[in-house]
XYZ file of N, CA and C in Angstrom:
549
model
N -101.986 -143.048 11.432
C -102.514 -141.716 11.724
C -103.536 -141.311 10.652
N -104.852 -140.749 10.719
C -105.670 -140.189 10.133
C -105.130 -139.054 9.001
N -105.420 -138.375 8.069
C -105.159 -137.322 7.747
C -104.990 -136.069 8.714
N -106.250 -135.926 9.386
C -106.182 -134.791 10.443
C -105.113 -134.790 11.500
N -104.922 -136.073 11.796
C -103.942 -136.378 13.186
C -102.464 -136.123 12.312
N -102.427 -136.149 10.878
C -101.126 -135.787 10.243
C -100.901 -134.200 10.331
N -101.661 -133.609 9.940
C -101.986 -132.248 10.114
C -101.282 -131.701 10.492
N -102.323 -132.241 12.215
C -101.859 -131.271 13.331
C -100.754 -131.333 13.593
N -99.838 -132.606 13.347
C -98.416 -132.958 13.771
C -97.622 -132.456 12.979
N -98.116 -131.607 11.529
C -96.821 -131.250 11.052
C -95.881 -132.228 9.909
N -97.106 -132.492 9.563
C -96.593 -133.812 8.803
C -97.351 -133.408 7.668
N -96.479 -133.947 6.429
C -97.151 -134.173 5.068
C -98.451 -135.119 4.812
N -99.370 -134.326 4.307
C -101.231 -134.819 5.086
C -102.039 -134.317 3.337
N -102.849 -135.482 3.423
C -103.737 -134.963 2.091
C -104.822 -133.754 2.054
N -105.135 -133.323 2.208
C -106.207 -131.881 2.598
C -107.678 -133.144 1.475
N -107.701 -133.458 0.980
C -108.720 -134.096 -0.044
C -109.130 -135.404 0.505
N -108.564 -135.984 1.608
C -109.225 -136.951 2.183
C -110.390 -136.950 2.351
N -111.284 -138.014 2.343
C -113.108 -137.626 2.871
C -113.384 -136.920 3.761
N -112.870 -137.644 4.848
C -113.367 -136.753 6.428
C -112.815 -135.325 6.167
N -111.560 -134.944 5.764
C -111.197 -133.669 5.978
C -112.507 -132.919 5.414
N -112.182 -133.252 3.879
C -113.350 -132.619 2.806
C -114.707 -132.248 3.198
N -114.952 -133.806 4.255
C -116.512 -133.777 4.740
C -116.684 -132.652 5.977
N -115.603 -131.902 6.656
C -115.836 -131.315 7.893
C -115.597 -130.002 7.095
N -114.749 -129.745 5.958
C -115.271 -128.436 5.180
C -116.727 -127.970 4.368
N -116.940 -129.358 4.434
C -117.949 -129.225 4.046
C -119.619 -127.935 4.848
N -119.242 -128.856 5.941
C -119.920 -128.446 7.297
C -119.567 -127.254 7.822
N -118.043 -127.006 7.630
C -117.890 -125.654 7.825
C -118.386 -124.171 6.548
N -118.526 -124.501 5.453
C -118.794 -124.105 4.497
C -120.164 -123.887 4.772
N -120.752 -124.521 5.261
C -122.482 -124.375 5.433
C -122.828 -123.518 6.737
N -121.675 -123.699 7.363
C -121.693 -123.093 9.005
C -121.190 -121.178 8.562
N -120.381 -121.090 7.554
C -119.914 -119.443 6.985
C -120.982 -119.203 6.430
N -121.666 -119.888 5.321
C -122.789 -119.588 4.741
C -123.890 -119.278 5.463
N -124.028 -119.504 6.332
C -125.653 -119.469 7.692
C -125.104 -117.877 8.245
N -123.429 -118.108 8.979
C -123.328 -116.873 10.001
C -123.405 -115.372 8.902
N -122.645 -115.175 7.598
C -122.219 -114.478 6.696
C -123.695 -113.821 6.845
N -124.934 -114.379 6.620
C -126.297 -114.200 6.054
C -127.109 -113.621 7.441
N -126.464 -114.144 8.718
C -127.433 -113.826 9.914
C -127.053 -112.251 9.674
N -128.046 -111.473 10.137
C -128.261 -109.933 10.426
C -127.647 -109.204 11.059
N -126.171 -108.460 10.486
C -125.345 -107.632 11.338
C -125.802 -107.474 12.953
N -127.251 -106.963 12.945
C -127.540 -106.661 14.282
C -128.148 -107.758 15.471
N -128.122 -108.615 14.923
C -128.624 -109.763 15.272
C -127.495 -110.785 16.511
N -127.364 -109.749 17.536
C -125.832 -109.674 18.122
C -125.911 -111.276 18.695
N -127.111 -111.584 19.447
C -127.240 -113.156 20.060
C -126.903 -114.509 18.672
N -127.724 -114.292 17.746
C -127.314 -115.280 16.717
C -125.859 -115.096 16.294
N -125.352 -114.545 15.965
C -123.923 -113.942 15.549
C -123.474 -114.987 16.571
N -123.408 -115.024 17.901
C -122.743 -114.820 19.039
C -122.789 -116.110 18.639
N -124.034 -116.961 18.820
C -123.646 -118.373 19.098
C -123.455 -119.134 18.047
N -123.971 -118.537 16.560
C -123.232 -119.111 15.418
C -121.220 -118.716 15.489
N -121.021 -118.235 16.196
C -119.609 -118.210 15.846
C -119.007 -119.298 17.157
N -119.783 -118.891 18.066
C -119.392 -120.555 19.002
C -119.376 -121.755 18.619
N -120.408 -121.961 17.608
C -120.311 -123.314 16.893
C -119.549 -123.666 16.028
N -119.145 -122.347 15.179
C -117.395 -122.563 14.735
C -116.669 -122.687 14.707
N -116.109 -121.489 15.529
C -114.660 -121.663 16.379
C -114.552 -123.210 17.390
N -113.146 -123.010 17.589
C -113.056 -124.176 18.142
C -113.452 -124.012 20.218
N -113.187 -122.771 20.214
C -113.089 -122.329 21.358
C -113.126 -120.457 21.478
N -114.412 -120.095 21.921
C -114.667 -118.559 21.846
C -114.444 -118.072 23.573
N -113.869 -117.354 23.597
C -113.981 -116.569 25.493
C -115.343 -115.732 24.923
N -114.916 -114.633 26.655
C -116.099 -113.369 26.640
C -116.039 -112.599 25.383
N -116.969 -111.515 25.413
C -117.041 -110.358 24.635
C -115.882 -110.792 23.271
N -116.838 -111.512 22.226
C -115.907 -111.957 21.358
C -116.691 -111.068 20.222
N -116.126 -110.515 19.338
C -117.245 -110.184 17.795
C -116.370 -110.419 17.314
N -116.628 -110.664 15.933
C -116.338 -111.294 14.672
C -117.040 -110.613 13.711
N -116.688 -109.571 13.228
C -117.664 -109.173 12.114
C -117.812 -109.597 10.384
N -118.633 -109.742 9.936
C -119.069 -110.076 8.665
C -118.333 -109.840 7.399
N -117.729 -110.284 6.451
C -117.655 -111.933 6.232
C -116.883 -112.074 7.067
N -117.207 -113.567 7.214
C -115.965 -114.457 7.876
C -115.634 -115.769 6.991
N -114.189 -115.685 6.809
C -113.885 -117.065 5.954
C -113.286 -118.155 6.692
N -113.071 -119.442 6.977
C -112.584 -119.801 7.462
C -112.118 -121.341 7.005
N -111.028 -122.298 7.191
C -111.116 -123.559 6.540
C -112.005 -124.328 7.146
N -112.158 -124.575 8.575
C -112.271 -125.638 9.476
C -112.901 -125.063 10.327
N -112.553 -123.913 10.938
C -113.106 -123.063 12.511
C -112.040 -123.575 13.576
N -113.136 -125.154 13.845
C -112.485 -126.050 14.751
C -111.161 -125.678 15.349
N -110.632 -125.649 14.290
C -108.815 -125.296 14.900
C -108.832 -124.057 15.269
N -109.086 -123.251 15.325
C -108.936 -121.475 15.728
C -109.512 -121.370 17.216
N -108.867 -120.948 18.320
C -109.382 -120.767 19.301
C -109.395 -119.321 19.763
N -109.884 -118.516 20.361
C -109.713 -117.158 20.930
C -109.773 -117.134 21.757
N -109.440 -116.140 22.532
C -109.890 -115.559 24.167
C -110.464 -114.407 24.291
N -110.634 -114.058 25.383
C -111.963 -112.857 25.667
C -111.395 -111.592 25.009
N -112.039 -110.759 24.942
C -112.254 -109.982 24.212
C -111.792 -109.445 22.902
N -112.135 -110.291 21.917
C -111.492 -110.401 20.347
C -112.176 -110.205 19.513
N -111.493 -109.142 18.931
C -112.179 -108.270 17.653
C -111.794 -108.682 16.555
N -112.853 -109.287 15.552
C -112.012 -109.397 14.311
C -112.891 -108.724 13.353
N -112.054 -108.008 12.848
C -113.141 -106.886 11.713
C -113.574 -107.692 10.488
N -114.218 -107.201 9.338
C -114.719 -107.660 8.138
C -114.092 -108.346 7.216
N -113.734 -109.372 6.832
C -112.998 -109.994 5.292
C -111.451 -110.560 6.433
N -112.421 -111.186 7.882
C -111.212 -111.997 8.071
C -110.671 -113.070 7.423
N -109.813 -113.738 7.825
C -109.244 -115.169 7.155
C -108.677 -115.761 7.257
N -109.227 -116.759 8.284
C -108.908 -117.724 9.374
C -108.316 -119.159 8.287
N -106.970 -119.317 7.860
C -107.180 -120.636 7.075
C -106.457 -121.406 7.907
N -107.215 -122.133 8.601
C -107.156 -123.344 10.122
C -107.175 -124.334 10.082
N -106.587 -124.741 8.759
C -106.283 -126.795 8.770
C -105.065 -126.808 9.855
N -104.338 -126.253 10.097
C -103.645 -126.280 11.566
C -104.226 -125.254 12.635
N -103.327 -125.379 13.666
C -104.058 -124.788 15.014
C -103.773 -123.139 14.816
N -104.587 -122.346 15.585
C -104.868 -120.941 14.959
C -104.937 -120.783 16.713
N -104.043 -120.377 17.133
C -104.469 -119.956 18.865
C -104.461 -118.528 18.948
N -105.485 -117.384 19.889
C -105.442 -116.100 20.052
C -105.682 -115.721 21.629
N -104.922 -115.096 22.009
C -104.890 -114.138 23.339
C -105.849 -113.901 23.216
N -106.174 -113.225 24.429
C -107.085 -112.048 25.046
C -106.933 -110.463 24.679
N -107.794 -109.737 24.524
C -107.678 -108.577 24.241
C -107.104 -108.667 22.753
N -107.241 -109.200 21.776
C -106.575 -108.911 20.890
C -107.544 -108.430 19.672
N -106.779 -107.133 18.971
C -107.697 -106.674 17.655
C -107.175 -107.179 16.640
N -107.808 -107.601 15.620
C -107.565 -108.022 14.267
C -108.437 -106.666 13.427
N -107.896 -106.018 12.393
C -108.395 -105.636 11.251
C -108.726 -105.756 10.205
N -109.665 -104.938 9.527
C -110.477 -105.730 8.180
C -108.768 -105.942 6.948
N -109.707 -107.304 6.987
C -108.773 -108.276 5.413
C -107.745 -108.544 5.957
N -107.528 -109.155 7.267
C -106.263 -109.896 7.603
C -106.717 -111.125 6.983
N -105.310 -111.669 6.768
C -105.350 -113.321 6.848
C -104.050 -113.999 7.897
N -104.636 -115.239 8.335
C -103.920 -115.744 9.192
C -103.969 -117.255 8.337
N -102.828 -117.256 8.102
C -102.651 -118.961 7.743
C -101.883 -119.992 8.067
N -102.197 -121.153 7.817
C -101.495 -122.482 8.813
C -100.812 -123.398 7.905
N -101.053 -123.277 6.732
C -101.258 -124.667 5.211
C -100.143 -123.773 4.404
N -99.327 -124.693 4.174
C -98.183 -124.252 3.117
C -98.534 -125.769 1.911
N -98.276 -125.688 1.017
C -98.147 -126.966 0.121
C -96.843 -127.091 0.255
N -96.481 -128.545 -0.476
C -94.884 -129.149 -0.539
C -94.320 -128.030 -1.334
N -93.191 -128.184 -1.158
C -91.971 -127.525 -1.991
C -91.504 -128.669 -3.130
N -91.185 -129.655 -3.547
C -91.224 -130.409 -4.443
C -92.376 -130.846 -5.110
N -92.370 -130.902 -6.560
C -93.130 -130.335 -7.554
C -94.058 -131.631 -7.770
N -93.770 -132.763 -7.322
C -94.505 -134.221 -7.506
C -95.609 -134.108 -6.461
N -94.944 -133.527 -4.994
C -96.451 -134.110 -3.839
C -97.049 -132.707 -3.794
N -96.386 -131.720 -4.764
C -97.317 -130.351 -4.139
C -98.351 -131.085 -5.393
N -98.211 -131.055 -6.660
C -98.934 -131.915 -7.823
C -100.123 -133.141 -7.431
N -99.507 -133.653 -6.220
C -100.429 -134.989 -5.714
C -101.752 -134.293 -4.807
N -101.107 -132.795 -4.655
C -102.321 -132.310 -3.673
C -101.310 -132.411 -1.832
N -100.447 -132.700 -1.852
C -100.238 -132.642 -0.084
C -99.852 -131.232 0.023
N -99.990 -131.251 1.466
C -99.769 -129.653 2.645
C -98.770 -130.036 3.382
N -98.612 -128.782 4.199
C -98.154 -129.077 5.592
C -99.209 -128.266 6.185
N -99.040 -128.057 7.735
C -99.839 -127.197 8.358
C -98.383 -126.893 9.544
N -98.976 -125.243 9.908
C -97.781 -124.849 10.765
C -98.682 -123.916 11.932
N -98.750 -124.488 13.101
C -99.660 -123.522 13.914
C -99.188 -121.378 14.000
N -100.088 -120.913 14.629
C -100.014 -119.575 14.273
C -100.422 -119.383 15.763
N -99.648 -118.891 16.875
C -100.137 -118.145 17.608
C -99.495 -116.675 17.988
N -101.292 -116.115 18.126
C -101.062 -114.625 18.480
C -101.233 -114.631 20.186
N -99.963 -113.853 20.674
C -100.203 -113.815 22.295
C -101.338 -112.202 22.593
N -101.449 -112.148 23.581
C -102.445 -111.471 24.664
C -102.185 -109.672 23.953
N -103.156 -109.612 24.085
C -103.186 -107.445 23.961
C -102.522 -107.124 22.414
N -102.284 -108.078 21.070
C -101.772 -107.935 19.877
C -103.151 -107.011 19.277
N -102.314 -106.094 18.424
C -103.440 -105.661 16.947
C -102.497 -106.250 16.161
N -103.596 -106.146 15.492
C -102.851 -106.497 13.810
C -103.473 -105.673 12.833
N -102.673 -105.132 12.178
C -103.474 -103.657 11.647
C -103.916 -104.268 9.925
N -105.231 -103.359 9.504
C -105.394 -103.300 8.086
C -104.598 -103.945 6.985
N -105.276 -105.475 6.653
C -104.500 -106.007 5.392
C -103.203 -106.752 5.737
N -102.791 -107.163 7.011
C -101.842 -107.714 7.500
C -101.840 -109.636 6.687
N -101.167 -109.941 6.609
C -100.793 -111.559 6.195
C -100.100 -112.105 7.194
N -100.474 -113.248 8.600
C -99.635 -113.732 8.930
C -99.666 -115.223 8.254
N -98.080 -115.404 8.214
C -97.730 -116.798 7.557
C -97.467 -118.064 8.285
N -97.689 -119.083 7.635
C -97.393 -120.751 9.321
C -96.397 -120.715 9.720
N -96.641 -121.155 10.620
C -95.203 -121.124 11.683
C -95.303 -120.100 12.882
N -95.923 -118.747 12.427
C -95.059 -117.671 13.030
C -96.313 -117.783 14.157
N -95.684 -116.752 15.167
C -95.825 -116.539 16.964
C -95.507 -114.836 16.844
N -96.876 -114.499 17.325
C -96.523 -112.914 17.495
C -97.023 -112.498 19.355
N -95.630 -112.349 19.548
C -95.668 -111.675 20.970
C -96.591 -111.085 21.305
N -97.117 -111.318 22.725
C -97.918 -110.584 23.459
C -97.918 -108.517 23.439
N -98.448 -107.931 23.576
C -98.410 -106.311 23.823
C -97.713 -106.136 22.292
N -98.165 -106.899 21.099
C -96.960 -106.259 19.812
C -98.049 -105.624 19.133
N -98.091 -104.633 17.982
C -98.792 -104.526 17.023
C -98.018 -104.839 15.534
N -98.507 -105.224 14.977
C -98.188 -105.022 13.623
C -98.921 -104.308 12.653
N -98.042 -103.688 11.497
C -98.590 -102.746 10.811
C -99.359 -103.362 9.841
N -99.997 -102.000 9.333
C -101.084 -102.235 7.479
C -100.177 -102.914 6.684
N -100.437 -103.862 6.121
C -99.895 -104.707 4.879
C -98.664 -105.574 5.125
N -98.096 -105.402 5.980
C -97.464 -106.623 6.258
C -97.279 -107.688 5.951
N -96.581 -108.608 6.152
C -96.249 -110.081 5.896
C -95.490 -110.617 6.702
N -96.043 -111.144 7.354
C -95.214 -111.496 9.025
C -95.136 -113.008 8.654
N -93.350 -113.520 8.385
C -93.116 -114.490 7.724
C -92.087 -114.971 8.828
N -92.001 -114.391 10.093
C -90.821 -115.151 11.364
C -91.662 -113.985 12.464
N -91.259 -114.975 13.652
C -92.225 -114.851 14.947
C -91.578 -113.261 15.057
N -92.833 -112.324 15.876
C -92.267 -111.162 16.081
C -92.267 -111.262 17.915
N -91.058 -111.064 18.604
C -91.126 -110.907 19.984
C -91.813 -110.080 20.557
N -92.108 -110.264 22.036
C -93.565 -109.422 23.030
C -92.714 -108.211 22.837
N -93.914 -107.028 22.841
C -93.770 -105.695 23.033
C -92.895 -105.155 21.559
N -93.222 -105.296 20.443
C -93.001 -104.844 19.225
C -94.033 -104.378 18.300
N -93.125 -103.314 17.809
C -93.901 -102.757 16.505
C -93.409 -103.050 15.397
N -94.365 -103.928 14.501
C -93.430 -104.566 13.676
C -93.715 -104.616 12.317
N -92.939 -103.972 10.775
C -93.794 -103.290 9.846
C -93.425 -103.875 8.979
N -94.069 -103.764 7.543
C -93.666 -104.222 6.076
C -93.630 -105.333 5.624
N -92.888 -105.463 4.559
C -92.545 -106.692 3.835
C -91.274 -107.026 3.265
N -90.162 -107.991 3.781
C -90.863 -109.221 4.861
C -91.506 -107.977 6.137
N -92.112 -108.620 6.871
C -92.141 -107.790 8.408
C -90.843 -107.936 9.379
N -90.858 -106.755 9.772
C -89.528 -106.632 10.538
C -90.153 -105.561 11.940
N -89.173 -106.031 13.140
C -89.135 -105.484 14.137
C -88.486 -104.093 13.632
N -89.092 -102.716 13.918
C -88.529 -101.646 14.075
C -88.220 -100.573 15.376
N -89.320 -101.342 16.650
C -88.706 -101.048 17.638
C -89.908 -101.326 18.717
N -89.788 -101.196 20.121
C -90.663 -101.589 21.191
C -91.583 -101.074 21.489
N -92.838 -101.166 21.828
C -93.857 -100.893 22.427
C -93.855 -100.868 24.007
């Protein structure tokens, strides 16, 4: 198996391999181009973020900065808002509903390092996919962590740390994040 094909499977994977390194590379040059295109500049925006992502629906914005590991892995669906100082870290798969808002300075992440002190030292990861289902916000400054699955129709609150999947139709707050009741 490749590094990448370790990755995605969930397997202990070098992040410093060439190819990986070499497709951050490319993505690094691909944030650097969109970051710089002209807030209003709605067509360039549009199709520099198609060439990122791995997969964009309709009526997608993405507003300025955007950070991201890879792109590639992050997919969205139609109509997805992601406000300013997102943070897509997508060495694993990053999947998003439809209708869904993101707010400025979320992060969404996939990459945990080892827990034993020799291969986190050697440089290995894991990667843990992240999907958000259909009609989610995610409010101001939210952290979701790998692994987790946030139900369709849920919101989650400002500052959060959503560290276990939150079920469809929840409002779900704090740190850790916790279900406090239904939507």
């Amino acid at each position: 198996m490749t590094e990448k094909e370790k990755s995605h499977a969930g397997l202990l994977y070098q992040p410093g391999d060439p190819a990986l390194a070499a497709d951050r590379d490319v993505t690094v040059q691909k944030l650097y181009d969109y970051n710089r295109l002209h807030p209003l500049d709605r067509e360039a925006r549009q199709a520099a973020i198609r060439g990122l992502l791995g997969k964009v629906g309709e009526n997608c914005v993405v507003e300025q900065p955007l950070f991201c590991t890879y792109g590639y892995n992050t997919t969205v669906g139609d109509n997805f808002f992601l406000n300013v100082n997102g943070k897509l870290m997508d060495s694993g798969k990053i999947t998003i509903g439809n209708n869904v808002f993101i707010a400025p300075n979320v992060c969404i992440v996939t990459e945990e390092h080892a827990m034993d002190t020799e291969r986190r030292l050697a440089g290995l990861e894991y990667t843990h996919p992240v999907t958000i289902g259909d009609n989610v916000w995610i409010c101001t400054g939210a952290i979701v962590l790998p692994g987790v699955t946030i139900g369709a129709d849920s919101v989650v609150g400002a500052g959060s740390v959503v560290t276990k999947d939150i079920p469809p139709h929840s409002l779900a707050v704090g740190n850790p994040c916790r279900v406090i009741r239904s939507v």
